[in-house]
Every structure is written in structure tokens, then in C-alpha cells.
Short mmCIF file of C-alpha atoms in Angstrom, two decimals:
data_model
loop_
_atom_site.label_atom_id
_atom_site.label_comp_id
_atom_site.label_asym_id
_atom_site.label_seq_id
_atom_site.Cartn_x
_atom_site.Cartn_y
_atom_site.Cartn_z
CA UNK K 1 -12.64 5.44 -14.66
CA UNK K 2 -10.67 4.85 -17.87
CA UNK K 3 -11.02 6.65 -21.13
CA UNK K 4 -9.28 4.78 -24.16
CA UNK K 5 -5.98 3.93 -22.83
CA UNK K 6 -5.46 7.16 -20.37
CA UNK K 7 -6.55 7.25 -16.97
CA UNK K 8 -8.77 10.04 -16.47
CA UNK K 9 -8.77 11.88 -12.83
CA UNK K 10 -12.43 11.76 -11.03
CA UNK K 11 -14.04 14.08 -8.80
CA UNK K 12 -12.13 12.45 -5.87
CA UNK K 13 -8.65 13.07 -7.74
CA UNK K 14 -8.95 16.37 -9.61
CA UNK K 15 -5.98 16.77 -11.26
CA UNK K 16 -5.85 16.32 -14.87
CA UNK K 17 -5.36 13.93 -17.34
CA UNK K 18 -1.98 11.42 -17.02
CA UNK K 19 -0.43 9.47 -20.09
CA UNK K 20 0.19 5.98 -18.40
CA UNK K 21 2.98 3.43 -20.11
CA UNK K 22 -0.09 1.97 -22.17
CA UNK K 23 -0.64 5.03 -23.71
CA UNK K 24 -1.49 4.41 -27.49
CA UNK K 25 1.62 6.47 -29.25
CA UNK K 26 -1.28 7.45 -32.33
CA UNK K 27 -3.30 8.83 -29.74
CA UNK K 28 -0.21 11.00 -28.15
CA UNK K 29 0.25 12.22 -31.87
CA UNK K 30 -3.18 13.08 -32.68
CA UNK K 31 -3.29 15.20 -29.89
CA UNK K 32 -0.68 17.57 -31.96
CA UNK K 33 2.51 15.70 -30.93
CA UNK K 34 5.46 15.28 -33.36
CA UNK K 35 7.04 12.40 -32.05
CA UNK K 36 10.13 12.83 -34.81
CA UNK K 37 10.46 16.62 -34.07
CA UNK K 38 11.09 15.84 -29.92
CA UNK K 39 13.95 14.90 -28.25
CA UNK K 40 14.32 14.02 -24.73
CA UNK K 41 17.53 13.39 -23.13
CA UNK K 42 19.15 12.66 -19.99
CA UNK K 43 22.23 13.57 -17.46
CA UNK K 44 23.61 10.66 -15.09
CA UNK K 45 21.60 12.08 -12.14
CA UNK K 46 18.27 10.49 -12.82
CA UNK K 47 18.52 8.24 -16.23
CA UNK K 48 15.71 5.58 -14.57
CA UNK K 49 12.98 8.47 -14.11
CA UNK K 50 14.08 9.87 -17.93
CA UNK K 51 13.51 6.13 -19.39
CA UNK K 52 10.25 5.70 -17.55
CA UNK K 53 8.80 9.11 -19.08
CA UNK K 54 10.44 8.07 -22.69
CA UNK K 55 8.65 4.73 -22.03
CA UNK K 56 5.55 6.48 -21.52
CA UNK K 57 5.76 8.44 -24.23
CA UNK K 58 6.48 6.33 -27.01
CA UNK K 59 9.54 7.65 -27.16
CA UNK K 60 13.22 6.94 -27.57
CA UNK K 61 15.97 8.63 -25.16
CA UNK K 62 18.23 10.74 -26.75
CA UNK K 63 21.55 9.50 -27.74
CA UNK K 64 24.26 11.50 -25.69
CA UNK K 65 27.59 10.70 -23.66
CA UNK K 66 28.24 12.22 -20.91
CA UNK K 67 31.23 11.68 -19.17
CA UNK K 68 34.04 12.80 -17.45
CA UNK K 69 37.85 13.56 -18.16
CA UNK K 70 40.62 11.86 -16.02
CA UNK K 71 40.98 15.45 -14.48
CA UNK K 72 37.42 15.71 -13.35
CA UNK K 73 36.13 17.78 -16.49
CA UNK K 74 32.70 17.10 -18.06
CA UNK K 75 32.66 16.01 -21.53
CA UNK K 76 29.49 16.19 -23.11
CA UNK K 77 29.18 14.41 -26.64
CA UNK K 78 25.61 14.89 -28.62
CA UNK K 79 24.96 11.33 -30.68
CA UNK K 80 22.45 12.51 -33.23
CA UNK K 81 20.95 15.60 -35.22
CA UNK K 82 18.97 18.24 -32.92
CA UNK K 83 18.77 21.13 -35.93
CA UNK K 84 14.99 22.43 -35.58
CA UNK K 85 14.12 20.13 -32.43
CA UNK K 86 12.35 20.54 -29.36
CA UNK K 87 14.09 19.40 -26.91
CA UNK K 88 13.76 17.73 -22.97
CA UNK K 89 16.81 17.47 -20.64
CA UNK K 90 15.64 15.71 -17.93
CA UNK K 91 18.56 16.27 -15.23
CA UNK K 92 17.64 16.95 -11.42
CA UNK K 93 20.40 18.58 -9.30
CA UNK K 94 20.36 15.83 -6.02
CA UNK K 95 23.90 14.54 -5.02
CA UNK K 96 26.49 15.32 -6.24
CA UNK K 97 24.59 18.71 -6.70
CA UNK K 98 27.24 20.84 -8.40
CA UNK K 99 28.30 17.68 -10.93
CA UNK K 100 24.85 17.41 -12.07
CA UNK K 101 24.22 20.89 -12.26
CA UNK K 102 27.40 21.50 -14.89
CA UNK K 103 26.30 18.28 -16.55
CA UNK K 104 22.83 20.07 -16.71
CA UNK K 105 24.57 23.26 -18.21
CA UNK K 106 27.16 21.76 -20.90
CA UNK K 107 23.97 19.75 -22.40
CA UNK K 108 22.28 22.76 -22.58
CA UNK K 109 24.93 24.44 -24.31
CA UNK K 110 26.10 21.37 -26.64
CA UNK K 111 22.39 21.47 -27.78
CA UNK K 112 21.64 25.55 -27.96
CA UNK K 113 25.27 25.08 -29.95
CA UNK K 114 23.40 21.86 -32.08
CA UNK K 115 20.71 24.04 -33.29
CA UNK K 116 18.14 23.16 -31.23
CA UNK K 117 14.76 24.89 -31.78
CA UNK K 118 13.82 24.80 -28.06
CA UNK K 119 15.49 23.41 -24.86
CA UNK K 120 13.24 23.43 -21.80
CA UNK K 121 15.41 21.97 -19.19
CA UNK K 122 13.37 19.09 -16.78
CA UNK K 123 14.53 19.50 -13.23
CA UNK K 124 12.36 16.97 -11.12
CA UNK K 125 14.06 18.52 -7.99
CA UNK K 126 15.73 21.65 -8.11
CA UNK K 127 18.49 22.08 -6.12
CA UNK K 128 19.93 24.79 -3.64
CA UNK K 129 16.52 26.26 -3.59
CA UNK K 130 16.78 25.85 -0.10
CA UNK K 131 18.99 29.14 -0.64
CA UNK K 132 16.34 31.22 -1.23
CA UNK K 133 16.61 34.90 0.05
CA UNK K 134 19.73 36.11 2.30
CA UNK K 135 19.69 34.95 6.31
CA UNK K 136 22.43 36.85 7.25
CA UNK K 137 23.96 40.42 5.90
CA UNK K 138 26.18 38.78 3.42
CA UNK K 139 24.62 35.23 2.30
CA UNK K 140 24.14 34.49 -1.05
CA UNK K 141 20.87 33.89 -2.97
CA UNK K 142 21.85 30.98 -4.81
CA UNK K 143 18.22 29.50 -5.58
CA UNK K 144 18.25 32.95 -7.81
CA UNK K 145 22.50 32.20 -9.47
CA UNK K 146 21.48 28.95 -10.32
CA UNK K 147 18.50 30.51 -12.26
CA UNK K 148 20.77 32.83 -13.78
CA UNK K 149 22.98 29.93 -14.88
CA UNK K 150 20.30 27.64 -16.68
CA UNK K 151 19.11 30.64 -18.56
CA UNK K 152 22.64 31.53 -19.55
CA UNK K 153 23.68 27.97 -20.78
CA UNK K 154 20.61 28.31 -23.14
CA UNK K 155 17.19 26.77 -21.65
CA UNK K 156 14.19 28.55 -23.45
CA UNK K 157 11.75 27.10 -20.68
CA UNK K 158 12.14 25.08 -17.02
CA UNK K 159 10.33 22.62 -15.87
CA UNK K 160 10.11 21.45 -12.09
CA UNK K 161 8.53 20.58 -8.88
CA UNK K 162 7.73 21.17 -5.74
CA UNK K 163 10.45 24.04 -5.63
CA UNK K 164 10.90 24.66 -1.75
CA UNK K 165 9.50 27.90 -2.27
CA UNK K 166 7.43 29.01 -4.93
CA UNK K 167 8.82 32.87 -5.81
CA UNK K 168 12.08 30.95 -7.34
CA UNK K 169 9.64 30.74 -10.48
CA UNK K 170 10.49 34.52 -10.67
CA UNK K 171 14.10 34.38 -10.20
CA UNK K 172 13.44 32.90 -14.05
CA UNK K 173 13.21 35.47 -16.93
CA UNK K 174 11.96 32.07 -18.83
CA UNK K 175 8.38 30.36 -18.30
CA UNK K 176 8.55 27.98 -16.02
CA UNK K 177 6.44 25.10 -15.41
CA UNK K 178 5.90 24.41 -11.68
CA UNK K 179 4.29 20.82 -11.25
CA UNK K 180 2.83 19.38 -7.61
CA UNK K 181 3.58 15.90 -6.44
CA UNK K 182 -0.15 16.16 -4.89
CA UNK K 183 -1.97 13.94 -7.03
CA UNK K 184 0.93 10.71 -6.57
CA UNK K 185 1.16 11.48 -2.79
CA UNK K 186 -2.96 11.84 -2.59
CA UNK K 187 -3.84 8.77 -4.43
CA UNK K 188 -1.12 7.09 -2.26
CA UNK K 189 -2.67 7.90 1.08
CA UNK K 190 -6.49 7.47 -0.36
CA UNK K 191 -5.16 3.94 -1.04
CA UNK K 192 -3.31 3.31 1.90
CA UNK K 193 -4.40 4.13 5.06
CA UNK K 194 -8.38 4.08 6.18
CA UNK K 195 -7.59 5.35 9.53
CA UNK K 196 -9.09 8.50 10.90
CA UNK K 197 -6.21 11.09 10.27
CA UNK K 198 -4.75 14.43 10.96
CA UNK K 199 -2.30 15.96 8.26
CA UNK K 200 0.61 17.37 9.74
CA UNK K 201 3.32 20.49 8.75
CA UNK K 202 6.28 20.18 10.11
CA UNK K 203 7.00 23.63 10.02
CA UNK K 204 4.57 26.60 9.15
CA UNK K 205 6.42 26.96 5.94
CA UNK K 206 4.43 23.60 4.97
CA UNK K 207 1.11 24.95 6.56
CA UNK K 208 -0.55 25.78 3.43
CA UNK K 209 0.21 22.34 1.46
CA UNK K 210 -0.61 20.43 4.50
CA UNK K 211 -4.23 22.52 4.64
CA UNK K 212 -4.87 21.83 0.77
CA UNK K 213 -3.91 18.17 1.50
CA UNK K 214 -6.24 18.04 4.79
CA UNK K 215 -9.17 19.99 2.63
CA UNK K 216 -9.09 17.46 -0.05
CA UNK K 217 -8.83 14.45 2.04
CA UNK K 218 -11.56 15.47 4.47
CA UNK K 219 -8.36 15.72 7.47
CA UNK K 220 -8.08 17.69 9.88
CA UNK K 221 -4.47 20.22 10.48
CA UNK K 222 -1.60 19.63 13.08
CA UNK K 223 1.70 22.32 12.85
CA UNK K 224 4.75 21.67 14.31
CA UNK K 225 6.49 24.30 16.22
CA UNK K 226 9.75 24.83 16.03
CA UNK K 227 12.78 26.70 16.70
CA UNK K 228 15.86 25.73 14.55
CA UNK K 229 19.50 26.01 16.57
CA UNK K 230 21.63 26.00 14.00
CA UNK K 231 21.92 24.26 10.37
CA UNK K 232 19.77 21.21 10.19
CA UNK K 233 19.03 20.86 13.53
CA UNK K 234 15.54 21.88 15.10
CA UNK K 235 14.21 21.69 18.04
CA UNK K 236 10.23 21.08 18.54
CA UNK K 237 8.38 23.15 21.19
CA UNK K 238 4.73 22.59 20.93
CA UNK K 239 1.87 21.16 18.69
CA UNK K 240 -0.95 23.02 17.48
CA UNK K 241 -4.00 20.80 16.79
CA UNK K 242 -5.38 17.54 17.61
CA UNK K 243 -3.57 14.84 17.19
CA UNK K 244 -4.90 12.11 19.95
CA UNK K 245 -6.30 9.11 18.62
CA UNK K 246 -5.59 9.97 14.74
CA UNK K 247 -3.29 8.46 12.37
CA UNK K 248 -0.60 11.67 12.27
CA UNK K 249 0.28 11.97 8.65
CA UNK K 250 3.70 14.18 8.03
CA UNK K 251 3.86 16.38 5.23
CA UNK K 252 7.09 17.74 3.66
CA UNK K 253 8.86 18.95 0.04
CA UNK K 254 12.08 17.65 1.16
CA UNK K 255 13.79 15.17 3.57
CA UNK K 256 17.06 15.62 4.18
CA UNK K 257 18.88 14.90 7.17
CA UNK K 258 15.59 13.58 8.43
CA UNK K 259 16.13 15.18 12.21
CA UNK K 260 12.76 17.38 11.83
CA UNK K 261 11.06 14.53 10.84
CA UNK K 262 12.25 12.05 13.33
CA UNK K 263 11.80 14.33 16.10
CA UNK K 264 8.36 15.22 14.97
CA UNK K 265 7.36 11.34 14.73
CA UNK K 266 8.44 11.17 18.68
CA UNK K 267 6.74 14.85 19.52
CA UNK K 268 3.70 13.61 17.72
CA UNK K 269 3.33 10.10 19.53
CA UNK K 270 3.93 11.69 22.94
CA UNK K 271 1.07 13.76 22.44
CA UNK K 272 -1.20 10.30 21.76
CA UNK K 273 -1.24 10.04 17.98
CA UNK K 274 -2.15 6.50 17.23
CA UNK K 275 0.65 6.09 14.77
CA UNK K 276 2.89 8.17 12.54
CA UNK K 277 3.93 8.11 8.55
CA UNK K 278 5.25 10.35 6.12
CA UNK K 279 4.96 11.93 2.83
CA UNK K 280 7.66 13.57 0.85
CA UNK K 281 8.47 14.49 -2.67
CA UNK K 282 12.26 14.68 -2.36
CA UNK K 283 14.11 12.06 -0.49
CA UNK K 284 17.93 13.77 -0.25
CA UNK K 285 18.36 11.33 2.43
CA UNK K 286 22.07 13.07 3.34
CA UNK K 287 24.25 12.01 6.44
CA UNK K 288 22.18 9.69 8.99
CA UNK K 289 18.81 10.55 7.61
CA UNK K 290 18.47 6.58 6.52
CA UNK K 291 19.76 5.08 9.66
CA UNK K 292 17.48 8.04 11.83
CA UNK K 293 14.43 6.90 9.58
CA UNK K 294 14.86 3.04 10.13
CA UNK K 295 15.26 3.42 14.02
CA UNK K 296 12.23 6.20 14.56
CA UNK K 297 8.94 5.45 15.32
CA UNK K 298 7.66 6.05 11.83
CA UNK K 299 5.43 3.15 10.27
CA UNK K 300 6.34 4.26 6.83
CA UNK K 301 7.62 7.16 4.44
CA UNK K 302 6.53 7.41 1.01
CA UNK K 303 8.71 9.54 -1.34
CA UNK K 304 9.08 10.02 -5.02
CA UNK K 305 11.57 9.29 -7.15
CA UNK K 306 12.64 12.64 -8.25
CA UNK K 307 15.68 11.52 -7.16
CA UNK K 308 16.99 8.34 -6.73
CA UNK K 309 16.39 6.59 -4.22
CA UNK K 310 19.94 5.63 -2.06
CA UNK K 311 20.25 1.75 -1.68
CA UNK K 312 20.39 1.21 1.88
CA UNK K 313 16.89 3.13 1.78
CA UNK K 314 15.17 0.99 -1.43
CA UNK K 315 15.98 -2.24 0.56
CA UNK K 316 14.09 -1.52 3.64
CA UNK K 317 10.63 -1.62 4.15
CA UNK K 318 9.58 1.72 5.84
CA UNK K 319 10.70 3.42 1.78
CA UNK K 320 8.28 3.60 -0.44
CA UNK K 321 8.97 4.58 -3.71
CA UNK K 322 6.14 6.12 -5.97
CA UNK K 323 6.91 7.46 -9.57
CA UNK K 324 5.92 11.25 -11.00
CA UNK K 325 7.56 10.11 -14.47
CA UNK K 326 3.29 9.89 -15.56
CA UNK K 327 3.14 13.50 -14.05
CA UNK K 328 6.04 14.82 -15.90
CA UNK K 329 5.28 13.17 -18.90
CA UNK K 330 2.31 14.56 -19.71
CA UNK K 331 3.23 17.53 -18.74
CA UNK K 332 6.38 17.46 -21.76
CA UNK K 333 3.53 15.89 -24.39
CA UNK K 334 1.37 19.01 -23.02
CA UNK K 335 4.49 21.82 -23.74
CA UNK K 336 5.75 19.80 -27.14
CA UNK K 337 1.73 20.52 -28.39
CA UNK K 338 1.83 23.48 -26.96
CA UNK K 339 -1.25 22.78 -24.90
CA UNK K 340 -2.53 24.02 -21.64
CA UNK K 341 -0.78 22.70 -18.66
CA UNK K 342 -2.57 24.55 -15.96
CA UNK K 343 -5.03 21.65 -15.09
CA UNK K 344 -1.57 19.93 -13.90
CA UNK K 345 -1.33 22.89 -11.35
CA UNK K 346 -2.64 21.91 -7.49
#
């Protein structure tokens, strides 16, 4: 169904309201937005996904260089005025993690120090929250410094998604917004795939977005057991649920070295699954995970591009690449008109 130029969400995809890239700018404006009065600008982790929201929004991207010294520094140049702005830095902290994260704070800072009326800092995926609580007696929580960091630089407001675990919203003393991939990764599997299916978790950390996926797409539940040996390596010891005969559907927040996931894709067809794929908001894709990926027994992954997606990966056919940027920019329109954002929620 289509209202004006924005797509509205039906019964079967209950999940708000979406600007598209043929949103009518008047309409964004009448809705409370001053176009003039916001800003959004962009680090060198994720300018594609930043121009795609702009794009969306009628909007320009802010004019900034960043860039670094011959000794490694980050140099961080504002182009144009800020004064009395509210402003967007749309920045996620993928590889190289701690580069983009400075670049994240010195734009903060160079705007905060420009006058800016409000920063809220966009992080489509929000690095080292794997780091959330201490494992061991004297392990940091770094999930909580980096926190500490973007609220020192100067960020009035965060906005993410899919953090790895939901309490980091509290290691904030700063609203933060925290937005689900669900409704991309739900209308991507509605559209795919017809075959009778079973949503799986690979771990039982994923259990509850796997049920809420399963509930909403009429699936039924698989977990993966597992016992992990040491840093990113796991080691699968049983299946709970029925798998036998379904199309076994893999659930996950983030991919990284992709060794859970490949070893679940060969655990899951060993117990009869009649084929395997994959679902994913954050494709860090580190070490082998590309290479493990292409020679597994998984039909196809879909990620998002919260971060980029690595060559080797875009050029082969099992990657498939859909985009949050509608998402995220309505959710931006929503906090620059200081409207309600909760129907984004899942």
C-alpha cells in the first residue's frame, strides 16, 4: 500500500512509516522539519550509507574534511556554519575500529566547538559492544568507555542498532535511540524464500530475536548449542528443535569471523534441514569469514550495509546487500521534528 509518496507498513509489516528516496522534500517539511536548520555529516567509515539517507532526505551532506596527518593524526576541518544547528554524524565504528571511532570523536568536538545546537551522533553499528560486562577478574568493560567517550567529545543524543546487547543503552547518560534491522531483514525473507521454515539462534543469546522473528513469520524455533573454546571459536553440541525437512533460516546481530555460522550451516544440514541461509545486520567479515562463507554449505547470507560491505564479499553471489539508510532516515527526520520514534522500535 502506498500513501502519497511514503510507503506505509501493513498489517503483515508492522513497523512504522519509512521515507523512501521519492519522498516529496515539502512533505518532509510539513511534517515540522527544517531542512536549513539540519546538518548531517559523515566520517570515512560509511560515506555511501550517509549519502543514501541525505538522498532520502532531501538533503545535502555536510561539508567537512577529514583527514589524516603524515604522522597518523586526525585532522578534522568543518566547511560551513553549524551556529544554532542540529546536527547528524553518521560514523559507524567497523574496521579500522579505533580510526573511526577518534574520527567519530574530533567531529563531535569540532562541531560542540562550532556552536552546534545539538549533535546526536549516528552509529549504524556500534563497535566493541561485544565488550560488554567483565569475563574475567580484570577485563575491561569497554562497550561502557566508549560510551563514556562519545558523551565526553560532546554528543547530546546516540543513535544506533542492533547493539549486541541491549543494556549498553544505559551505559549512556544521553537518550539513545536503539533501531532494529527487523523490518529490512523481514521483508527480505517474506520476499524471498516460500519454503516451509524454521528460524534459527545460533546461540541462546539470539533466542529471543529469533522467537520474535519466528512469531511474526508464522516459523517455528531451532537454538544452537554451544560451547565456545576460546576467542572466536565455538564448538556446536546439539540442536534443540526441528529442523528436518525445513528451510533452516540463521539469525544473528553480527558476523564476524563467520566460524559459528559455518559450523552451524553443517550442524544444521546433518540433522536433515533441507537447506540453509542467513540473516545478519552486521557483516564485520574479519580474517577468513569471506573465504569460510563462499566454501560452506550456505545458499545465501543477507546482511545490511551498516557497514560496508568488503569487496571480495560484494562480488560473489551468496552476499546480499540490503540498505537500513530508509530506516535511519526516518528515524533522523523523526528526532530533527522532535516526533515519536517508538513505532520504529521491534
Amino acid at each position: 500500500m502506498r500513501t502519497g509518496n511514503r510507503e506505509r507498513l501493513t498489517a503483515d509489516r508492522p513497523f512504522g512509516l519509512f521515507l523512501t528516496p521519492n519522498t516529496d522534500t515539502d512533505t518532509f517539511k510539513k511534517r515540522g522539519a527544517r531542512v536549513d536548520y539540519m546538518r548531517i555529516f559523515s566520517g570515512n567509515s560509511n560515506i555511501s550509507l550517509a549519502k543514501e539517507i541525505c538522498d532520502i532526505l532531501g538533503a545535502s551532506l555536510g561539508k567537512a574534511d577529514v583527514r589524516n596527518f603524515s604522522d597518523g593524526e586526525i585532522q578534522v576541518d568543518i566547511d560551513e556554519s553549524v551556529r544554532g544547528m542540529d546536527v547528524f554524524v553518521v560514523q559507524s565504528t567497523c574496521t579500522p575500529g579505533n580510526t573511526n571511532l577518534m574520527e567519530l570523536l574530533i567531529m563531535i568536538d569540532a562541531l560542540k566547538r562550532a556552536s552546534a545546537n545539538r549533535i546526536t551522533a549516528v552509529l549504524p553499528y556500534y563497535g566493541y559492544a561485544r565488550q560488554d560486562r567483565k569475563v574475567s577478574p580484570r577485563a575491561p568493560i569497554t562497550a561502557k568507555l566508549v560510551a563514556d567517550l562519545i558523551t565526553t567529545a560532546g554528543a547530546n543524543r546516540v543513535l544506533t542498532m542492533d547493539l549486541h546487547a541491549g543494556q549498553i543503552q544505559g551505559f549512556f547518560n544521553i537518550p539513545v535511540d536503539h533501531l532494529f534491522a527487523a523490518p529490512v531483514l523481514l521483508e527480505h525473507i517474506r520476499g524471498r524464500y516460500q519454503d516451509e521454515m524454521v528460524i534459527v539462534s545460533p546461540d541462546a543469546g539470539g533466542v529471543e530475536r529469533a522467537r520474535a522473528f519466528g512469531k511474526r513469520l508464522k516459523a517455528g524455533l531451532a537454538i544452537i548449542d554451544k560451547r565456545r573454546e576460546g576467542p572466536n571459536v565455538a564448538k556446536f553440541m546439539n540442536i534443540i528443535g526441528e529442523v528436518k525437512g525445513l528451510l533452516a533460516v540463521i539469525l544473528d546481530d553480527i558476523v564476524d569471523t563467520a566460524g559459528t555460522l559455518v559450523e552451524a550451516a553443517a550442524a544444521l544440514e546433518t540433522k536433515g534441514a533441507s537447506g540453509v541461509v542467513a540473516c545478519c545486520t552486521h557483516p564485520v567479515l574479519s580474517g577468513p569469514a569471506v573465504q569460510r562463507i563462499r566454501d560452506s554449505s550456505i545458499g545465501e547470507i543477507a546482511v545490511t550495509n551498516t557497514i560496508p560491505l568488503k569487496p571480495e564479499a560484494l562480488k560473489h553471489p551468496k552476499f546480499k546487500v540490503l540498505s537500513v539508510a530508509g530506516l535511519l532516515a526516518e528515524a533522523i527526520k523523526r528526532i530533527h521534528c522532535n516526533d515519536s520514534v517508538s513505532s520504529l522500535f521491534v
